[in-house]
Tab-separated table of C-alpha atoms in Angstrom:
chain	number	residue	atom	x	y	z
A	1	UNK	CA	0.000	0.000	0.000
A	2	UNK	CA	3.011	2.581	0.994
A	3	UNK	CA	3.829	2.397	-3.182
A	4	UNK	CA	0.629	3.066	-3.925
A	5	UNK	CA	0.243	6.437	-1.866
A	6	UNK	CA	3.663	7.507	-3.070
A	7	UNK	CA	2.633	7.493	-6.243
A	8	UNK	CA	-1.067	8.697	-5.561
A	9	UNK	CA	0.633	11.772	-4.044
A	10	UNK	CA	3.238	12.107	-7.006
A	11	UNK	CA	1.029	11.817	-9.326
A	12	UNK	CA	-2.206	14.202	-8.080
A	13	UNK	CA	0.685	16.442	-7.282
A	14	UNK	CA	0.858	17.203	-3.573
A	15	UNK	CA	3.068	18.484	-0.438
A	16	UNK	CA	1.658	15.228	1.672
A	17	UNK	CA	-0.171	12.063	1.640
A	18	UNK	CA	-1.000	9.957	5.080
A	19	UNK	CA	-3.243	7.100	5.494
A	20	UNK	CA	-5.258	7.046	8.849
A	21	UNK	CA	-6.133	3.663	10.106
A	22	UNK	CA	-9.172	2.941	12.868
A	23	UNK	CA	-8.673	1.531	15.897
A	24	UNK	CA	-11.473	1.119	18.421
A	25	UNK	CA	-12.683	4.484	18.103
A	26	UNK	CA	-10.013	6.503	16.895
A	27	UNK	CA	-7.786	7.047	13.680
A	28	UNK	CA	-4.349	7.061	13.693
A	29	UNK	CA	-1.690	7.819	10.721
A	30	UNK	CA	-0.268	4.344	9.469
A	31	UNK	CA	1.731	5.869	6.592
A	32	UNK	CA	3.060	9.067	5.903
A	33	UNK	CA	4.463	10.827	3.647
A	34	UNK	CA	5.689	14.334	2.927
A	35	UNK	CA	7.512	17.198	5.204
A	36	UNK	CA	6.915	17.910	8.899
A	37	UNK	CA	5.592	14.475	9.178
A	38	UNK	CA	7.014	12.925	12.329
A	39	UNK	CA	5.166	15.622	14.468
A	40	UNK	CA	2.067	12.918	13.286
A	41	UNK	CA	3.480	9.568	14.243
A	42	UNK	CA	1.846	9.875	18.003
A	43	UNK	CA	-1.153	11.509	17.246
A	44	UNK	CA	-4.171	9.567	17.519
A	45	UNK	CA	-7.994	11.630	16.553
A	46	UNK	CA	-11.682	10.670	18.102
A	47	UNK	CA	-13.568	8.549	14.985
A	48	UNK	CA	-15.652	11.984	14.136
A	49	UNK	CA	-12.759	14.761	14.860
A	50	UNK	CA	-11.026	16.658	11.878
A	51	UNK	CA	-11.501	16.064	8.235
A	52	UNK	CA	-10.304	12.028	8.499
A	53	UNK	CA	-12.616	11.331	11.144
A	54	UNK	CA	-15.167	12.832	9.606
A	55	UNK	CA	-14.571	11.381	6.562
A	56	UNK	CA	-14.443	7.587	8.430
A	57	UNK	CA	-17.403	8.233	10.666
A	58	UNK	CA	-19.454	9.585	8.049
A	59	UNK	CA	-18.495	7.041	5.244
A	60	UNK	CA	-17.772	10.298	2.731
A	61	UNK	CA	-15.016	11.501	0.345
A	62	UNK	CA	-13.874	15.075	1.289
A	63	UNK	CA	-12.598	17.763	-1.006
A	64	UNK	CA	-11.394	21.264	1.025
A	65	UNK	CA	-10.076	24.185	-1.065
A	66	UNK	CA	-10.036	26.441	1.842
A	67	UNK	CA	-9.224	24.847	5.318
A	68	UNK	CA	-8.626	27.903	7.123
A	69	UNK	CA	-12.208	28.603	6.938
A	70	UNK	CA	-13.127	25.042	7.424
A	71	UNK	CA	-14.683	24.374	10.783
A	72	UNK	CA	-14.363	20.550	10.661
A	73	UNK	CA	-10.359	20.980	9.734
A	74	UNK	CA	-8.445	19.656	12.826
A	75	UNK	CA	-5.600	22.401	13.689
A	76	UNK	CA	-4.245	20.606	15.896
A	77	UNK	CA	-2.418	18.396	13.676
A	78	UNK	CA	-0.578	21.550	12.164
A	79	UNK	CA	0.549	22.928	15.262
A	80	UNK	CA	1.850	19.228	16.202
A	81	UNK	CA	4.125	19.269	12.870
A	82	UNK	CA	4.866	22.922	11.640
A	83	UNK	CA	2.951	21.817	8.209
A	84	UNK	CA	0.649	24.210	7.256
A	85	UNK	CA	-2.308	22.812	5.305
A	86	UNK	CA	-3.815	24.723	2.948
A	87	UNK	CA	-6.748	22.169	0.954
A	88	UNK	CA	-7.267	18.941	1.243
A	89	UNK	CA	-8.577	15.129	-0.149
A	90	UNK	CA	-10.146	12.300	2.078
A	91	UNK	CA	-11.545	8.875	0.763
A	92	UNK	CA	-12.655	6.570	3.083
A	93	UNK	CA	-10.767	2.882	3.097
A	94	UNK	CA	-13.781	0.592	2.477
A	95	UNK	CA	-12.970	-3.464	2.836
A	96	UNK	CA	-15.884	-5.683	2.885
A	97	UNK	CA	-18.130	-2.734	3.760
A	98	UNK	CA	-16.265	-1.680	6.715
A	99	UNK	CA	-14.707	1.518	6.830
A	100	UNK	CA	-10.789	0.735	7.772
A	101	UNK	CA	-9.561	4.049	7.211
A	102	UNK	CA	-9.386	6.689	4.915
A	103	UNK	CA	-6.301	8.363	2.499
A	104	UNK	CA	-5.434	12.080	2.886
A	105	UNK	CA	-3.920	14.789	0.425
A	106	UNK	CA	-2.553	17.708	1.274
A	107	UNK	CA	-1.596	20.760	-0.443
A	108	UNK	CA	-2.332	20.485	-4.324
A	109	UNK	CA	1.116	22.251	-5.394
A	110	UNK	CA	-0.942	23.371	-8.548
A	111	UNK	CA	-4.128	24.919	-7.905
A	112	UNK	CA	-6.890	23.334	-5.929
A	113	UNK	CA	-7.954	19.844	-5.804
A	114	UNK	CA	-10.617	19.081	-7.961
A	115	UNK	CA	-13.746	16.481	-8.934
A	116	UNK	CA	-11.233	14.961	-11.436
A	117	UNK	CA	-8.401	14.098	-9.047
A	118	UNK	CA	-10.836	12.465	-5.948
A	119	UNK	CA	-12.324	10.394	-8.946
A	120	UNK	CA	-8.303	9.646	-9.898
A	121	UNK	CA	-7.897	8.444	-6.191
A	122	UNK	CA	-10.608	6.857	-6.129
A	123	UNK	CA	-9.735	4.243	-8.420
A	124	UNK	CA	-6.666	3.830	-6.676
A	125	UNK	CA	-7.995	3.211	-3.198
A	126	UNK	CA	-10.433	0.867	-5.017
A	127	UNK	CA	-7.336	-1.021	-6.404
A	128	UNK	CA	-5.397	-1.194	-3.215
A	129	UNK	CA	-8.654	-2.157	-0.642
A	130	UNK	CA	-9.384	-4.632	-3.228
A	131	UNK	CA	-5.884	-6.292	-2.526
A	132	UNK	CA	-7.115	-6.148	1.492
């Protein structure tokens, strides 16, 4: 799966890419890549909190152009890492019709993120739940 991101995030064209994994009921990053990322490797979210757990709880893809005016972006995950996000991507990780997690994007280096590039990762969470 780690392949797979790296390339999601090369090819969509982004600062960072992190896959958030459920536990009981919270998320927590199982890969990640990008700068300012080891600030992330402790942090653990409430199923619910911040874009990812909204995005798990709720069972929904995300797009966010403008997170600073988001109310459901997370902050706290910024101040943890010195990233600064600026838009974002969430898909749920569906296996078996259980939600397992869900893939993150951050910061489209070349305008904002658009229909065409959650339909492009789309296909390639598809590809790598269907090897779960």
């Amino acid at each position: 799966m780690e392949q797979e991101i790296n390339d999601l995030q090369l090819l969509i064209g982004c600062e960072a890419a992190t896959v958030w994994m459920v536990e009981g009921d919270v998320i927590y990053p199982y890969i990640l890549f990008g700068e300012h990322t080891d600030g992330l490797r402790d942090l653990e979210l409430p199923i619910g909190q911040g874009l990812c757990g909204k995005c798990v709880a709720e069972n929904i893809e995300i797009i966010s152009n403008d997170l600073v005016n988001d109310p459901r972006w997370y902050q706290k995950a910024d101040s943890a890492t010195g990233f600064v996000s600026k838009n974002i991507i969430c898909l749920p990780i569906i296996v078996q019709e259980e939600v397992y997690g869900c893939v993150q994007l951050l910061n489209k280096t070349e305008g904002d993120f658009t229909e065409k590039d959650i339909s492009i990762c789309r296909d390639i969470v598809e590809l790598i739940c269907d090897k779960l």
